[in-house]
CSV table of C-alpha atoms in Angstrom, one decimal:
chain,number,residue,atom,x,y,z
A,1,MET,CA,0.0,0.0,0.0
A,2,THR,CA,2.8,2.4,0.8
A,3,LYS,CA,4.5,1.9,-2.5
A,4,ARG,CA,1.2,2.5,-4.3
A,5,ARG,CA,0.5,5.7,-2.4
A,6,LEU,CA,4.0,7.0,-3.2
A,7,ARG,CA,3.1,6.8,-6.9
A,8,THR,CA,0.0,8.9,-6.7
A,9,GLY,CA,1.6,12.3,-6.5
A,10,PRO,CA,4.8,14.2,-7.1
A,11,THR,CA,7.5,13.0,-4.8
A,12,ALA,CA,10.8,14.2,-3.5
A,13,VAL,CA,13.2,11.3,-2.9
A,14,LEU,CA,15.9,12.4,-0.5
A,15,PRO,CA,19.2,10.7,0.4
A,16,ALA,CA,18.7,11.2,4.1
A,17,LYS,CA,15.6,11.4,6.3
A,18,PRO,CA,14.9,15.1,6.7
A,19,ASP,CA,14.3,16.8,10.1
A,20,LEU,CA,10.6,17.7,10.2
A,21,ASP,CA,11.3,21.2,11.5
A,22,GLU,CA,13.8,21.8,8.6
A,23,LEU,CA,11.2,20.4,6.2
A,24,LEU,CA,8.6,22.9,7.5
A,25,ARG,CA,11.1,25.7,7.2
A,26,ILE,CA,11.7,24.9,3.5
A,27,VAL,CA,8.0,24.5,2.7
A,28,ARG,CA,7.4,27.9,4.3
A,29,LEU,CA,9.6,29.4,1.6
A,30,ALA,CA,6.9,28.3,-0.9
A,31,ASP,CA,4.0,29.1,1.5
A,32,PRO,CA,4.7,31.2,4.6
A,33,GLY,CA,1.4,29.9,6.0
A,34,ALA,CA,2.3,26.2,5.9
A,35,ARG,CA,1.6,24.3,9.1
A,36,ARG,CA,2.2,21.0,10.7
A,37,GLU,CA,-0.6,18.4,11.0
A,38,GLY,CA,1.0,15.6,12.9
A,39,ASP,CA,4.1,14.6,10.8
A,40,ASP,CA,2.5,16.0,7.6
A,41,ILE,CA,2.7,19.6,6.4
A,42,VAL,CA,-0.1,21.4,4.8
A,43,ALA,CA,0.7,24.2,2.3
A,44,ALA,CA,-2.2,25.9,0.6
A,45,ASP,CA,-4.3,22.9,-0.6
A,46,ALA,CA,-1.4,20.5,-0.9
A,47,ARG,CA,-0.3,18.0,1.7
A,48,VAL,CA,3.4,17.3,2.1
A,49,CYS,CA,3.4,13.8,3.6
A,50,ALA,CA,5.7,12.6,6.3
A,51,PRO,CA,8.9,11.0,5.0
A,52,VAL,CA,8.9,7.3,4.5
A,53,GLU,CA,11.7,5.0,3.6
A,54,ALA,CA,11.7,4.2,-0.1
A,55,GLU,CA,13.0,1.3,-2.1
A,56,PRO,CA,15.6,1.8,-4.9
A,57,ALA,CA,13.0,1.0,-7.5
A,58,LEU,CA,11.2,4.3,-6.9
A,59,THR,CA,14.1,6.2,-8.5
A,60,GLY,CA,15.0,3.5,-10.9
A,61,GLY,CA,18.1,2.6,-8.8
A,62,GLU,CA,19.5,6.1,-8.9
A,63,LEU,CA,19.4,6.1,-5.0
A,64,GLU,CA,20.1,2.9,-3.2
A,65,LYS,CA,18.5,4.2,-0.1
A,66,GLY,CA,16.1,7.1,0.0
A,67,TRP,CA,13.3,8.8,1.9
A,68,ALA,CA,10.2,9.7,0.0
A,69,VAL,CA,8.2,12.9,0.7
A,70,ARG,CA,5.0,12.7,-1.4
A,71,VAL,CA,2.9,15.8,-2.2
A,72,ALA,CA,-0.8,15.3,-2.6
A,73,ALA,CA,-3.2,17.9,-3.9
A,74,GLU,CA,-6.3,18.1,-1.7
A,75,GLY,CA,-8.1,21.0,-3.4
A,76,PRO,CA,-7.7,23.7,-6.0
A,77,LEU,CA,-4.1,24.8,-6.2
A,78,PRO,CA,-3.1,28.4,-6.0
A,79,VAL,CA,-0.8,28.1,-9.1
A,80,ASN,CA,-0.7,25.4,-11.7
A,81,PHE,CA,1.6,22.5,-10.8
A,82,PHE,CA,2.0,23.8,-7.2
A,83,ASP,CA,2.2,20.2,-5.9
A,84,ARG,CA,4.9,19.3,-8.4
A,85,PHE,CA,6.8,22.6,-7.7
A,86,LEU,CA,6.8,21.6,-4.0
A,87,ALA,CA,8.3,18.2,-4.7
A,88,GLU,CA,10.9,19.5,-7.1
A,89,GLY,CA,11.8,22.5,-4.8
A,90,LEU,CA,12.3,20.2,-1.8
A,91,ALA,CA,14.4,17.8,-3.9
A,92,PHE,CA,16.6,20.7,-5.1
A,93,ARG,CA,17.2,22.0,-1.6
A,94,LEU,CA,17.8,18.7,0.0
A,95,ASN,CA,20.0,17.2,-2.7
A,96,GLY,CA,17.5,14.6,-3.8
A,97,LEU,CA,15.5,13.5,-6.9
A,98,ALA,CA,12.0,14.3,-8.0
A,99,VAL,CA,9.6,11.6,-9.2
A,100,CYS,CA,6.5,12.8,-11.1
A,101,ARG,CA,4.2,10.5,-13.2
A,102,GLY,CA,6.9,7.8,-13.0
A,103,GLU,CA,9.6,10.0,-14.4
A,104,VAL,CA,12.7,10.6,-12.3
A,105,SER,CA,14.6,13.9,-12.6
A,106,ASP,CA,17.3,15.7,-10.8
A,107,PRO,CA,16.2,19.4,-10.4
A,108,ALA,CA,19.8,20.4,-9.9
A,109,ASP,CA,20.7,19.2,-13.4
A,110,ASP,CA,17.7,20.9,-15.1
A,111,GLY,CA,19.0,23.9,-16.9
A,112,GLU,CA,15.5,25.1,-17.9
A,113,GLY,CA,13.8,28.0,-16.1
A,114,GLY,CA,15.3,30.5,-13.7
A,115,PRO,CA,14.4,32.9,-10.9
A,116,ALA,CA,11.8,35.6,-11.1
A,117,VAL,CA,10.9,38.8,-9.3
A,118,ILE,CA,7.1,39.0,-8.5
A,119,LEU,CA,5.7,42.6,-8.4
A,120,PRO,CA,2.3,43.8,-7.3
A,121,VAL,CA,2.0,46.1,-10.3
A,122,ARG,CA,3.5,46.1,-13.7
A,123,PRO,CA,6.6,48.4,-13.7
A,124,THR,CA,7.2,51.0,-16.3
A,125,PRO,CA,10.3,51.0,-18.5
A,126,GLU,CA,11.5,54.1,-16.7
A,127,GLU,CA,11.4,52.2,-13.3
A,128,LEU,CA,13.4,49.4,-14.8
A,129,ALA,CA,15.9,51.6,-16.6
A,130,PRO,CA,18.4,51.9,-13.8
A,131,LEU,CA,18.9,48.1,-13.6
A,132,LEU,CA,17.9,46.7,-17.0
A,133,GLU,CA,18.5,47.7,-20.6
A,134,GLN,CA,15.4,47.5,-22.8
A,135,GLU,CA,15.7,45.3,-25.8
A,136,GLU,CA,12.2,45.1,-27.1
A,137,GLU,CA,9.5,47.7,-26.3
A,138,GLY,CA,7.8,46.8,-23.0
A,139,VAL,CA,8.8,43.1,-23.0
A,140,ALA,CA,12.4,42.1,-23.1
A,141,PHE,CA,15.4,43.5,-21.2
A,142,THR,CA,19.0,42.6,-20.5
A,143,ALA,CA,21.6,43.2,-17.7
A,144,GLY,CA,24.9,42.2,-19.1
A,145,GLU,CA,24.6,38.5,-20.0
A,146,ILE,CA,21.3,38.1,-18.2
A,147,ARG,CA,18.1,38.1,-20.1
A,148,ALA,CA,14.8,39.3,-18.6
A,149,VAL,CA,11.2,39.2,-19.8
A,150,LEU,CA,8.3,41.0,-18.2
A,151,VAL,CA,5.1,38.8,-18.1
A,152,PRO,CA,1.9,38.6,-16.1
A,153,GLU,CA,2.2,36.2,-13.2
A,154,LYS,CA,-0.2,33.3,-13.5
A,155,GLY,CA,-2.1,32.4,-10.4
A,156,GLN,CA,-1.3,33.6,-6.9
A,157,PRO,CA,1.9,31.9,-5.5
A,158,PRO,CA,1.5,31.6,-1.8
A,159,ALA,CA,5.1,32.8,-1.4
A,160,VAL,CA,4.0,36.3,-2.4
A,161,GLN,CA,0.8,36.5,-0.5
A,162,GLU,CA,1.9,39.6,1.3
A,163,LEU,CA,1.8,41.5,-2.0
A,164,LEU,CA,-1.8,40.6,-2.8
A,165,PRO,CA,-3.5,43.4,-0.8
A,166,PHE,CA,-1.6,45.9,-2.9
A,167,ALA,CA,-1.7,44.0,-6.2
A,168,THR,CA,-3.4,45.4,-9.3
A,169,GLU,CA,-1.7,43.2,-11.7
A,170,LEU,CA,0.8,40.6,-10.4
A,171,THR,CA,3.8,40.7,-12.7
A,172,ALA,CA,6.9,38.6,-13.0
A,173,ILE,CA,10.3,39.6,-14.3
A,174,GLU,CA,11.6,36.2,-15.5
A,175,LEU,CA,15.4,36.0,-15.5
A,176,ARG,CA,17.5,33.7,-17.6
A,177,GLY,CA,21.3,33.2,-17.7
A,178,ASP,CA,24.1,30.7,-17.2
A,179,GLU,CA,25.3,31.7,-13.7
A,180,PRO,CA,22.9,31.0,-10.9
A,181,VAL,CA,24.6,33.2,-8.3
A,182,LYS,CA,24.5,36.3,-10.7
A,183,LEU,CA,20.9,35.6,-11.5
A,184,GLY,CA,20.1,35.4,-7.8
A,185,ALA,CA,22.0,38.6,-7.0
A,186,LEU,CA,20.1,40.5,-9.8
A,187,ALA,CA,16.7,39.1,-8.6
A,188,LEU,CA,17.4,40.3,-5.1
A,189,GLU,CA,18.5,43.7,-6.3
A,190,LEU,CA,15.4,44.1,-8.5
A,191,SER,CA,13.1,43.0,-5.6
A,192,GLU,CA,14.6,45.5,-3.3
A,193,ALA,CA,14.4,48.3,-5.8
A,194,LEU,CA,10.9,47.6,-7.0
A,195,ASN,CA,9.3,46.4,-3.7
A,196,GLY,CA,8.8,42.8,-5.0
A,197,ILE,CA,9.7,39.3,-3.9
A,198,ALA,CA,12.5,37.2,-5.4
A,199,VAL,CA,11.6,33.5,-6.0
A,200,ASP,CA,13.2,30.6,-7.7
A,201,ARG,CA,11.7,28.7,-10.7
A,202,TRP,CA,9.5,26.7,-8.3
A,203,ARG,CA,8.2,29.8,-6.6
A,204,PHE,CA,10.1,29.3,-3.4
A,205,ARG,CA,11.4,32.6,-1.9
A,206,ILE,CA,15.1,33.2,-2.1
A,207,ASP,CA,16.9,35.2,0.6
A,208,ALA,CA,20.5,34.9,-0.8
A,209,ALA,CA,21.9,34.5,-4.3
A,210,GLU,CA,23.4,31.2,-3.3
A,211,ASP,CA,19.9,29.8,-2.7
A,212,LEU,CA,19.9,29.0,-6.5
A,213,VAL,CA,22.8,26.6,-6.1
A,214,SER,CA,21.8,23.1,-5.1
A,215,SER,CA,23.1,22.0,-1.7
A,216,GLY,CA,24.6,18.9,-3.4
A,217,ALA,CA,26.7,21.0,-5.8
A,218,PRO,CA,30.0,22.6,-5.0
A,219,LYS,CA,29.7,26.4,-4.8
A,220,ASP,CA,32.1,26.8,-7.6
A,221,ALA,CA,29.7,24.9,-9.9
A,222,ALA,CA,27.8,28.1,-10.1
A,223,GLU,CA,30.6,29.7,-12.0
A,224,ALA,CA,29.9,29.2,-15.7
A,225,PRO,CA,32.4,29.6,-18.6
A,226,GLU,CA,32.6,33.1,-20.0
A,227,ASP,CA,29.9,33.8,-22.5
A,228,VAL,CA,31.3,34.7,-25.9
A,229,SER,CA,27.9,35.1,-27.6
A,230,THR,CA,27.3,37.7,-30.2
A,231,ALA,CA,24.6,40.4,-30.2
A,232,ASP,CA,22.6,38.1,-32.5
A,233,ASP,CA,22.9,35.3,-30.0
A,234,ALA,CA,21.6,37.6,-27.2
A,235,GLU,CA,18.6,38.5,-29.3
A,236,ASP,CA,17.9,34.9,-29.9
A,237,ASP,CA,18.2,34.2,-26.2
A,238,VAL,CA,15.6,36.9,-25.4
A,239,GLU,CA,13.2,35.3,-27.9
A,240,ASP,CA,13.8,31.8,-26.3
A,241,VAL,CA,12.9,33.2,-22.9
A,242,ALA,CA,9.6,34.6,-24.2
A,243,GLU,CA,8.9,31.3,-25.9
A,244,ASP,CA,9.5,29.4,-22.7
A,245,VAL,CA,7.0,31.6,-20.8
A,246,ALA,CA,4.5,31.2,-23.6
A,247,GLU,CA,4.8,27.4,-23.5
A,248,ASP,CA,4.2,27.5,-19.7
A,249,GLY,CA,1.0,29.4,-20.4
A,250,GLU,CA,-0.2,26.8,-22.9
A,251,SER,CA,0.2,24.1,-20.3
A,252,ASP,CA,-1.9,25.9,-17.7
A,253,GLY,CA,-5.0,23.9,-18.5
A,254,GLN,CA,-3.3,20.6,-17.9
A,255,ASN,CA,-2.6,21.0,-14.2
A,256,ASP,CA,-6.1,20.7,-12.9
A,257,GLY,CA,-6.5,17.3,-14.7
A,258,GLU,CA,-3.2,16.1,-13.3
A,259,SER,CA,-4.0,17.1,-9.8
A,260,ASP,CA,-7.5,15.7,-10.0
A,261,GLY,CA,-6.2,12.4,-11.4
A,262,GLU,CA,-3.8,12.2,-8.5
A,263,LYS,CA,-6.6,12.9,-6.0
A,264,GLY,CA,-8.7,10.3,-7.7
A,265,SER,CA,-6.0,7.7,-7.4
A,266,LYS,CA,-5.7,8.6,-3.7
A,267,GLY,CA,-9.4,8.2,-3.2
A,268,ARG,CA,-9.5,4.8,-4.9
A,269,GLU,CA,-6.7,3.6,-2.7
A,270,ASP,CA,-8.3,5.0,0.5
A,271,ALA,CA,-11.6,3.3,-0.5
């Protein structure tokens, strides 16, 4: 029964059993209102189940010994894929792997996505000018080798709930680049200057630039080779960021079905 339950929702598989207080601290980066219920943690309408020992088969033999932390959606999610984001964000911070729909991934090795700065209102180009250079009118910007795109924030991430009373149009400045520490530093600088909140790609709050470097990776791994891209390459990169954001939007409608399916599986097992 335990093995079946593990497969009904996104799961972080960790190399060591996490301390429950530390687990709660990390989950609260995604939802400051997260609370303990016994050994489980409830964040928004998702339940982070207590760690259980997992067999190697859960990760296809990638981890000989692991502890599985399953995330189960229990109601409408505040943002699409919030349950999956919780599992992947936990795996990233605790040097583990993520298992979703039977697929095993290492969030630390996934080069897609990047941090963002969530703002309560859409900033004007004049407000961004001191920190970002505009490339395309109202949409794309750069800061050295970092690309930035201004897009509406989809849903209401619990990590930025303190902005909601002042929000007229939640907006994200999505950042992309090859050096996580530089991305984190810019995200924090933008959040300070524009009264926003810096988050990682899974919508966990970040408090230091190094939060974008996995605990399992050496700190010098964040140092990437020098970028020798041309101006044309930079323009292509900006277009790629915009396409990534657009693709995320196209997948919005899929999340409800995924979470409902997971809840249905859970209900059948409980029955």
